[in-house]
Short mmCIF file of C-alpha atoms in Angstrom, two decimals:
data_model
loop_
_atom_site.label_atom_id
_atom_site.label_comp_id
_atom_site.label_asym_id
_atom_site.label_seq_id
_atom_site.Cartn_x
_atom_site.Cartn_y
_atom_site.Cartn_z
CA MET G 214 0.00 0.02 -0.28
CA ARG G 215 1.17 3.52 -0.86
CA ALA G 216 2.05 6.22 1.72
CA GLU G 217 -0.73 8.17 0.91
CA THR G 218 -3.30 5.41 1.15
CA TYR G 219 -1.62 5.45 5.21
CA LYS G 220 -2.02 9.24 5.44
CA HIS G 221 -5.58 9.06 4.56
CA THR G 222 -6.22 5.62 6.88
CA VAL G 223 -4.61 7.50 10.22
CA GLU G 224 -6.28 10.90 9.64
CA ALA G 225 -9.13 8.30 9.81
CA LEU G 226 -9.18 6.29 12.84
CA PRO G 227 -11.68 7.13 15.56
CA ILE G 228 -11.08 9.49 18.41
CA THR G 229 -13.04 9.74 22.14
CA GLY G 230 -12.73 11.36 24.76
CA LEU G 231 -10.24 9.01 26.32
CA GLY G 232 -7.99 9.38 22.76
CA ILE G 233 -7.46 7.73 20.28
CA LEU G 234 -8.50 4.15 19.89
CA LEU G 235 -6.68 1.65 17.29
CA GLY G 236 -7.28 -1.64 16.34
CA GLU G 237 -4.36 -3.96 15.98
CA GLN G 238 -4.55 -4.08 12.50
CA ASP G 239 -4.56 -0.16 12.06
CA ARG G 240 -1.52 -0.28 14.41
CA ASN G 241 0.55 -2.28 12.45
CA ARG G 242 -0.43 -0.18 10.10
CA LEU G 243 0.89 3.17 11.78
CA LYS G 244 4.37 1.46 12.18
CA LEU G 245 4.86 0.60 8.93
CA PHE G 246 3.49 4.20 7.67
CA ARG G 247 6.37 5.72 10.11
CA LYS G 248 8.51 3.03 8.86
CA SER G 249 8.52 3.97 5.63
CA GLN G 250 8.81 7.76 6.67
CA ASN G 251 11.48 7.35 8.58
CA VAL G 252 9.54 9.19 11.47
CA SER G 253 10.43 8.20 15.03
CA PRO G 254 6.60 7.92 17.40
CA ALA G 255 8.07 11.22 18.96
CA ASP G 256 8.32 13.08 16.47
CA MET G 257 4.72 12.16 14.77
CA TYR G 258 2.77 14.52 17.05
CA ARG G 259 3.53 17.61 18.84
CA TRP G 260 2.40 20.88 19.88
CA LYS G 261 2.98 23.80 19.06
CA LEU G 262 2.37 27.70 20.57
CA SER G 263 -0.09 29.65 17.65
CA SER G 264 0.52 33.22 17.49
CA HIS G 265 -1.47 35.56 19.31
CA GLU G 266 -4.42 35.90 20.88
CA PRO G 267 -6.72 39.82 20.51
CA CYS G 268 -4.95 41.85 22.64
CA SER G 269 -8.00 41.93 24.74
CA SER G 270 -8.26 45.48 25.29
CA THR G 271 -9.70 47.90 22.66
CA CYS G 272 -7.87 51.00 23.96
CA THR G 273 -4.68 51.33 26.42
CA THR G 274 -3.00 48.34 27.89
CA GLY G 275 -4.34 45.21 27.93
CA VAL G 276 -3.17 41.30 27.48
CA MET G 277 -2.62 39.02 24.24
CA SER G 278 -2.09 35.75 24.94
CA THR G 279 -0.86 32.27 22.90
CA TYR G 280 -2.02 28.88 22.63
CA ALA G 281 -1.28 25.40 21.69
CA MET G 282 -2.65 22.85 19.09
CA CYS G 283 -1.19 19.84 17.95
CA ILE G 284 0.19 19.21 15.08
CA ARG G 285 0.99 16.43 12.47
CA TYR G 286 4.67 16.10 11.49
CA ASP G 287 4.13 16.90 8.51
CA GLY G 288 2.69 20.89 9.76
CA THR G 289 -0.78 19.33 9.17
CA GLU G 290 -3.65 20.60 12.99
CA VAL G 291 -5.14 17.79 14.19
CA GLU G 292 -7.17 16.82 16.94
CA GLU G 293 -6.05 17.82 20.67
CA PRO G 294 -6.17 14.01 21.29
CA PHE G 295 -3.13 13.12 19.46
CA CYS G 296 -0.37 14.48 21.39
CA ASP G 297 0.53 13.84 24.81
CA ALA G 298 -1.15 16.04 27.00
CA ALA G 299 1.81 15.62 29.51
CA THR G 300 4.06 17.54 27.68
CA ARG G 301 1.14 20.92 26.41
CA PRO G 302 3.35 23.82 27.15
CA GLU G 303 2.17 26.82 29.31
CA PRO G 304 0.04 29.53 27.71
CA ILE G 305 2.89 32.84 27.01
CA HIS G 306 0.38 35.64 28.32
CA GLU G 307 2.05 39.09 26.84
CA PHE G 308 0.95 43.29 27.70
CA CYS G 309 -0.15 44.52 24.61
CA ALA G 310 -1.22 47.57 23.11
CA GLY G 311 -4.05 49.04 21.85
CA ARG G 312 -4.93 52.40 20.23
CA GLU G 313 -5.88 55.19 22.70
CA CYS G 314 -8.78 55.10 24.49
CA GLN G 315 -11.52 58.11 23.41
CA PRO G 316 -12.96 60.10 25.55
CA ARG G 317 -17.43 59.96 26.09
CA TRP G 318 -19.73 62.06 27.43
CA GLU G 319 -20.98 60.31 30.76
CA THR G 320 -24.37 61.00 32.71
CA SER G 321 -26.04 61.22 36.24
CA SER G 322 -29.30 60.18 36.56
CA TRP G 323 -32.86 62.58 35.79
CA SER G 324 -32.60 65.59 39.01
CA GLU G 325 -36.80 65.14 40.36
CA CYS G 326 -38.70 67.57 38.07
CA SER G 327 -37.85 71.12 39.47
CA ARG G 328 -41.89 71.91 39.74
CA THR G 329 -44.54 69.29 41.92
CA CYS G 330 -47.62 71.09 39.55
CA GLY G 331 -47.45 72.66 36.31
CA GLU G 332 -44.08 73.01 34.02
CA GLY G 333 -40.61 72.46 35.77
CA HIS G 334 -37.43 71.64 34.92
CA GLN G 335 -35.21 68.50 35.35
CA PHE G 336 -31.41 68.54 36.08
CA ARG G 337 -28.30 65.96 35.67
CA ILE G 338 -25.38 65.92 35.20
CA VAL G 339 -22.82 66.37 32.82
CA ARG G 340 -19.22 65.05 31.80
CA CYS G 341 -16.43 63.86 29.98
CA TRP G 342 -14.96 61.06 31.24
CA LYS G 343 -12.27 58.62 29.74
CA MET G 344 -10.61 55.34 30.37
CA LEU G 345 -6.86 56.05 31.38
CA SER G 346 -4.98 52.96 31.51
CA PRO G 347 -7.29 49.41 32.39
CA GLY G 348 -9.55 50.12 35.28
CA LEU G 349 -8.83 53.19 35.69
CA ASP G 350 -11.54 55.04 34.32
CA SER G 351 -12.03 59.03 35.22
CA SER G 352 -13.08 61.94 34.30
CA VAL G 353 -11.36 64.54 32.19
CA TYR G 354 -11.97 67.82 31.14
CA SER G 355 -14.48 68.69 28.76
CA ASN G 356 -12.89 69.92 26.04
CA LEU G 357 -11.46 66.63 25.26
CA CYS G 358 -14.85 65.80 24.23
CA GLU G 359 -15.48 68.32 22.26
CA SER G 360 -12.30 67.91 20.52
CA ALA G 361 -13.76 65.06 19.73
CA ASP G 362 -16.78 65.98 17.89
CA ILE G 363 -19.02 63.91 20.57
CA THR G 364 -22.10 65.28 20.86
CA ARG G 365 -22.82 66.52 24.38
CA PRO G 366 -25.87 65.28 25.90
CA GLU G 367 -28.50 67.76 27.84
CA GLU G 368 -28.09 69.20 31.08
CA GLN G 369 -31.84 69.97 31.35
CA LYS G 370 -35.20 69.18 30.50
CA VAL G 371 -38.79 69.96 30.15
CA CYS G 372 -41.03 68.17 32.67
CA LYS G 373 -45.24 68.30 33.26
CA ASN G 374 -47.29 67.26 35.72
CA PRO G 375 -50.79 68.52 36.73
CA THR G 376 -51.88 72.13 36.74
CA CYS G 377 -51.17 73.00 39.75
CA GLY G 378 -54.44 75.25 40.62
CA PRO G 379 -55.31 77.76 43.09
CA GLN G 380 -53.04 76.87 45.88
CA TRP G 381 -52.14 78.47 49.46
CA GLU G 382 -48.89 80.47 49.30
CA MET G 383 -47.01 81.14 52.89
CA SER G 384 -44.12 83.89 53.28
CA GLU G 385 -41.75 83.10 55.94
CA TRP G 386 -42.57 83.66 59.81
CA SER G 387 -41.95 86.93 61.51
CA GLU G 388 -38.88 87.05 63.96
CA CYS G 389 -39.63 86.22 67.27
CA THR G 390 -39.79 89.65 69.56
CA ALA G 391 -39.68 87.96 73.91
CA LYS G 392 -37.59 88.40 76.07
CA CYS G 393 -35.39 85.97 77.47
CA GLY G 394 -37.22 83.66 78.98
CA GLU G 395 -40.90 85.14 78.03
CA ARG G 396 -43.69 84.34 75.28
CA SER G 397 -44.73 86.08 72.23
CA MET G 398 -46.43 84.86 69.07
CA VAL G 399 -45.30 85.29 65.60
CA SER G 400 -46.96 85.61 61.93
CA ARG G 401 -47.05 85.29 57.95
CA ASP G 402 -48.81 86.19 55.01
CA ILE G 403 -51.17 83.92 53.62
CA ARG G 404 -52.55 84.21 49.35
CA CYS G 405 -53.80 82.16 47.55
CA SER G 406 -51.31 81.86 43.92
CA GLU G 407 -54.74 82.96 42.00
CA GLU G 408 -58.59 84.62 43.05
CA GLU G 409 -58.65 84.36 47.20
CA ARG G 410 -61.99 82.37 46.76
CA LEU G 411 -60.68 79.80 43.97
CA CYS G 412 -58.27 78.14 47.90
CA ASP G 413 -59.65 76.12 50.33
CA THR G 414 -60.53 77.75 53.39
CA ARG G 415 -60.35 74.69 54.63
CA THR G 416 -56.99 74.28 54.52
CA LYS G 417 -56.15 77.79 54.70
CA PRO G 418 -52.63 77.66 56.84
CA VAL G 419 -52.55 79.20 60.26
CA THR G 420 -51.22 82.85 60.13
CA ASP G 421 -49.73 83.04 63.92
CA LYS G 422 -48.36 80.91 66.41
CA ASN G 423 -46.90 81.36 70.02
CA CYS G 424 -42.44 81.81 70.19
CA THR G 425 -40.68 81.84 73.27
CA GLY G 426 -37.79 83.99 73.64
CA PRO G 427 -33.68 83.28 73.50
CA PRO G 428 -32.69 81.31 77.09
CA CYS G 429 -31.69 84.34 79.40
CA ASP G 430 -28.52 83.18 79.43
CA ARG G 431 -28.23 86.67 76.76
CA GLN G 432 -25.47 89.32 77.91
CA TRP G 433 -23.94 91.88 76.55
CA THR G 434 -20.34 91.91 75.97
CA VAL G 435 -17.20 95.02 75.96
CA SER G 436 -14.13 95.31 73.89
CA ASP G 437 -11.39 97.68 75.06
CA TRP G 438 -11.46 101.00 74.13
CA GLY G 439 -10.01 102.71 71.06
CA PRO G 440 -8.14 105.80 71.08
CA CYS G 441 -8.92 109.13 72.38
CA SER G 442 -9.83 110.91 68.49
CA GLY G 443 -9.37 114.64 69.67
CA GLY G 444 -9.40 117.15 72.50
CA CYS G 445 -11.91 118.61 74.36
CA GLY G 446 -16.45 118.39 72.83
CA PRO G 447 -15.64 116.76 69.09
CA GLY G 448 -13.19 113.85 71.16
CA ARG G 449 -14.26 110.73 71.28
CA MET G 450 -13.34 106.52 72.00
CA ILE G 451 -14.77 103.59 70.51
CA ARG G 452 -15.66 100.35 71.52
CA GLN G 453 -17.58 97.15 70.41
CA VAL G 454 -20.33 96.27 71.97
CA TYR G 455 -21.61 92.38 71.50
CA CYS G 456 -24.56 90.13 72.51
CA LYS G 457 -23.00 86.47 73.80
CA SER G 458 -24.75 83.36 74.86
CA SER G 459 -23.00 81.61 77.78
CA ASP G 460 -21.20 79.53 75.89
CA GLY G 461 -19.42 82.02 73.85
CA ARG G 462 -22.08 81.93 69.94
CA VAL G 463 -22.67 86.47 68.90
CA VAL G 464 -26.10 86.40 68.92
CA PRO G 465 -28.60 89.27 67.36
CA GLU G 466 -28.81 92.18 69.96
CA SER G 467 -32.61 91.59 70.05
CA GLN G 468 -31.84 88.93 72.11
CA CYS G 469 -29.86 91.11 75.36
CA ASN G 470 -31.94 93.42 77.28
CA PRO G 471 -31.87 96.75 75.62
CA GLU G 472 -31.98 98.80 78.78
CA ALA G 473 -28.70 97.96 80.00
CA LYS G 474 -26.95 97.91 77.20
CA PRO G 475 -23.32 99.17 77.47
CA LEU G 476 -22.41 102.68 76.07
CA ALA G 477 -20.23 102.13 72.21
CA ILE G 478 -19.57 105.69 71.99
CA HIS G 479 -17.58 108.13 74.55
CA PRO G 480 -16.04 111.77 74.73
CA CYS G 481 -12.64 112.09 75.95
CA GLY G 482 -10.07 114.45 75.16
CA GLU G 483 -8.96 116.13 78.98
CA LYS G 484 -8.78 114.86 82.12
CA SER G 485 -12.43 117.05 82.86
CA CYS G 486 -14.53 118.08 79.79
CA PRO G 487 -17.73 120.28 80.45
CA ALA G 488 -21.21 118.91 79.49
CA GLY G 489 -22.15 118.04 76.09
CA TRP G 490 -24.64 115.72 73.55
CA LEU G 491 -23.17 112.58 72.93
CA ALA G 492 -25.15 110.37 70.46
CA GLN G 493 -24.61 106.54 70.36
CA ASP G 494 -24.42 104.07 66.80
CA TRP G 495 -28.06 103.69 65.42
CA GLU G 496 -29.73 101.07 65.76
CA ARG G 497 -31.39 98.77 63.44
CA CYS G 498 -34.56 100.21 61.20
CA ASN G 499 -37.47 98.84 62.82
CA ALA G 500 -38.67 97.71 58.95
CA THR G 501 -37.05 94.31 57.01
CA CYS G 502 -38.49 96.31 54.21
CA GLY G 503 -39.95 99.35 52.88
CA ARG G 504 -40.02 102.80 54.99
CA GLY G 505 -39.38 102.46 58.64
CA VAL G 506 -37.98 104.28 61.72
CA LYS G 507 -34.85 103.86 63.56
CA LYS G 508 -33.72 104.97 66.62
CA ARG G 509 -30.81 106.04 69.07
CA THR G 510 -29.49 107.15 72.21
CA VAL G 511 -28.36 110.66 72.76
CA LEU G 512 -26.88 111.65 76.06
CA CYS G 513 -25.76 114.79 78.07
CA LEU G 514 -22.25 113.46 79.41
CA GLU G 515 -19.71 115.38 80.78
CA ILE G 516 -15.84 114.47 82.22
CA VAL G 517 -15.51 114.93 85.92
CA SER G 518 -11.26 114.48 86.68
CA GLY G 519 -11.45 112.30 84.26
CA LYS G 520 -14.53 110.50 84.63
CA ILE G 521 -17.87 110.36 82.28
CA LYS G 522 -20.95 111.52 84.46
CA THR G 523 -24.45 111.41 83.19
CA ARG G 524 -26.51 114.26 83.19
CA PRO G 525 -29.43 116.11 82.94
CA PRO G 526 -30.75 117.59 79.15
CA THR G 527 -31.13 121.04 80.50
CA ALA G 528 -27.28 121.00 80.90
CA CYS G 529 -26.93 120.71 77.68
CA ASP G 530 -27.47 123.05 74.81
CA THR G 531 -30.69 121.19 73.75
CA THR G 532 -30.79 123.31 70.41
CA LYS G 533 -27.41 120.92 69.90
CA LYS G 534 -29.17 117.87 70.56
CA GLU G 535 -28.79 115.82 67.89
CA ALA G 536 -31.61 113.77 67.06
CA GLU G 537 -33.37 110.29 67.82
CA GLU G 538 -34.88 109.60 66.17
CA ALA G 539 -34.81 109.03 61.45
CA THR G 540 -36.46 107.36 58.62
CA CYS G 541 -34.88 104.54 57.62
CA PHE G 542 -35.32 102.99 54.05
CA GLU G 543 -35.22 98.76 53.77
CA ARG G 544 -34.67 97.60 50.15
CA PRO G 545 -37.57 97.16 48.71
CA CYS G 546 -40.02 95.15 50.37
CA PHE G 547 -39.94 91.74 48.34
CA LYS G 548 -41.47 88.60 50.60
CA TRP G 549 -41.14 84.67 49.54
CA TYR G 550 -43.45 82.62 49.54
CA THR G 551 -43.26 79.24 49.00
CA THR G 552 -46.27 76.14 48.83
CA PRO G 553 -46.81 73.25 50.84
CA TRP G 554 -44.41 70.41 50.85
CA SER G 555 -45.33 67.65 48.64
CA GLU G 556 -45.68 64.34 49.31
CA CYS G 557 -42.24 62.05 49.75
CA THR G 558 -41.04 60.76 46.05
CA LYS G 559 -40.46 57.78 47.61
CA THR G 560 -42.91 55.29 49.64
CA CYS G 561 -39.52 53.86 51.61
CA GLY G 562 -36.30 54.08 51.89
CA ILE G 563 -34.39 57.82 51.31
CA GLY G 564 -36.86 59.99 49.19
CA LEU G 565 -37.71 63.64 48.69
CA ARG G 566 -40.17 65.86 49.10
CA MET G 567 -40.49 69.60 47.05
CA ARG G 568 -42.42 72.60 47.29
CA ASP G 569 -42.26 75.46 45.44
CA VAL G 570 -40.49 78.95 46.11
CA LYS G 571 -41.83 82.18 44.70
CA CYS G 572 -40.67 86.21 45.33
CA TYR G 573 -43.38 88.79 45.50
CA GLN G 574 -43.89 92.14 46.12
CA GLY G 575 -47.37 93.32 46.26
CA GLU G 576 -49.44 91.37 44.76
CA ASP G 577 -46.57 91.23 41.45
CA LEU G 578 -44.65 87.55 40.33
CA VAL G 579 -40.61 89.31 40.78
CA ARG G 580 -36.88 88.21 41.13
CA GLY G 581 -36.05 90.36 43.39
CA CYS G 582 -35.53 89.27 46.98
CA ASP G 583 -32.76 88.10 48.55
CA PRO G 584 -31.42 84.32 47.39
CA LEU G 585 -29.08 84.49 50.86
CA LEU G 586 -32.85 84.44 52.64
CA LYS G 587 -34.34 82.12 49.93
CA PRO G 588 -35.92 79.09 51.77
CA VAL G 589 -35.40 76.10 50.37
CA ALA G 590 -37.43 73.83 47.45
CA LYS G 591 -36.09 70.38 48.85
CA GLN G 592 -35.60 68.41 51.86
CA THR G 593 -35.09 64.07 52.04
CA CYS G 594 -37.19 62.20 53.58
CA ASP G 595 -36.41 59.36 55.58
CA LEU G 596 -38.96 56.29 55.98
CA HIS G 597 -39.29 52.81 56.62
CA PRO G 598 -36.30 51.24 55.41
CA CYS G 599 -37.75 49.24 51.89
CA PRO G 600 -38.07 45.74 51.74
CA THR G 601 -33.97 43.77 50.69
CA GLU G 602 -34.91 43.31 47.01
CA PRO G 603 -33.01 40.64 43.91
CA PRO G 604 -30.19 42.63 41.56
CA ASP G 605 -31.95 42.84 38.81
CA ASP G 606 -30.81 41.31 36.03
CA SER G 607 -30.89 43.98 33.53
CA CYS G 608 -28.16 45.87 35.51
CA GLN G 609 -24.77 44.73 34.12
CA ASP G 610 -21.32 45.79 35.31
CA GLN G 611 -19.98 48.16 32.41
CA VAL G 612 -17.00 46.62 30.39
CA GLY G 613 -14.11 47.59 31.28
CA THR G 614 -15.09 49.13 35.10
CA ASN G 615 -12.88 48.13 37.42
CA CYS G 616 -15.85 47.33 39.30
CA ALA G 617 -13.04 45.57 42.26
CA LEU G 618 -11.57 48.45 43.00
CA ALA G 619 -14.76 51.12 43.12
CA ILE G 620 -16.49 48.68 46.08
CA LYS G 621 -13.38 48.73 47.63
CA VAL G 622 -12.97 52.31 47.93
CA ASN G 623 -16.18 52.82 48.43
CA LEU G 624 -17.14 54.73 45.12
CA CYS G 625 -20.79 53.23 44.31
CA GLY G 626 -22.07 56.52 46.14
CA HIS G 627 -20.81 58.53 43.42
CA TRP G 628 -22.89 59.15 40.45
CA TYR G 629 -20.71 57.64 38.00
CA TYR G 630 -19.97 54.04 39.88
CA SER G 631 -23.79 53.28 40.77
CA LYS G 632 -24.40 53.51 37.37
CA ALA G 633 -21.13 52.00 36.03
CA CYS G 634 -21.28 49.02 38.75
CA CYS G 635 -24.70 48.94 38.84
CA ARG G 636 -24.71 44.92 40.10
CA SER G 637 -21.75 45.33 41.58
CA CYS G 638 -23.21 47.25 44.00
CA ARG G 639 -25.95 46.23 44.45
CA VAL G 640 -24.40 42.97 45.55
CA PRO G 641 -24.28 42.82 49.73
CA ARG G 642 -21.27 43.07 51.15
CA SER G 643 -19.52 42.37 55.11
#
């Protein structure tokens, strides 16, 4: 039989999971074939390392591995059982460099609607991210995404809720004027967002409530006197006067007894100076907006042997007495109003509740209110814990993100990693 015939016979031998099962006749034929080709049994089949598999990373640095295949003496690839499994070589792993990763835009989840009724807006964070190295996905400057001509996702969109309809709107509570340890009343303005008759009087919020004055630990404290500014008459010494709590905090002067307030300005000049009028600083305007009245103390004082003496008004020239009251005008009467709080956005766990915040001047909706005094429009509502839910099968970790590292350094709360590693971050960890 010719060698070619033996060649086809060998290729046709049956193969099982246990290797090659040869009959007695086939083994004899194989021996004759090896002898005719002058090939030793060890060289008949051997392992060969292939070329590298594709790089494991499409960008930045990845791993490229070789794999072994079984070949016949003439270089033809055959089934692996022909080769000795004990001599199979280990694969070789090498680092490989893919192309540079392109930047991309990543977005956070949309915020709750800015209004609880009517038309509002939703917002989200949009940032440029780039895979800098395997497992190191980081935010980068936006101009990298912009220069790559990648369309930036929208950061704001309109959201529509059911029509608001008439609803009550409330201003902030007034300041409590009660003295320490005493009780008084505070009030607020209530208005209807539309005509007064359209709002339900049964749900109208209260306009007044009780308030309690500050603790009776408030005390006046003073700084050292400054230098004298001149001689008798125009000479003045000034010091700072504060109202402080027992723990040293500076609090509004209204919380201290105004009748016991020390003088902040003294006359000075010589050891003895004749009586003259001395005005203290103006107190705060009694109106928080619009026109009001401000007051100050004006005393008749004399310096006798270096000591300050208070004299009756008749001891000073009444024609030279400075005014004790004056008209004051604060900022225009813009006032913040709020609607009642909405229901919590969640039925369990931590959610949000919201309200509308508007600025009015009289009956007009304006924009002149002090932004530093703007009431909060949203706050968290912490309800009972939600029941444990199994991970959502549709939630998969983003390929290329090192979620194991994100979990290790507690990044699951970050808006990007909570989405990129959504499945890993939801797995309970001890």
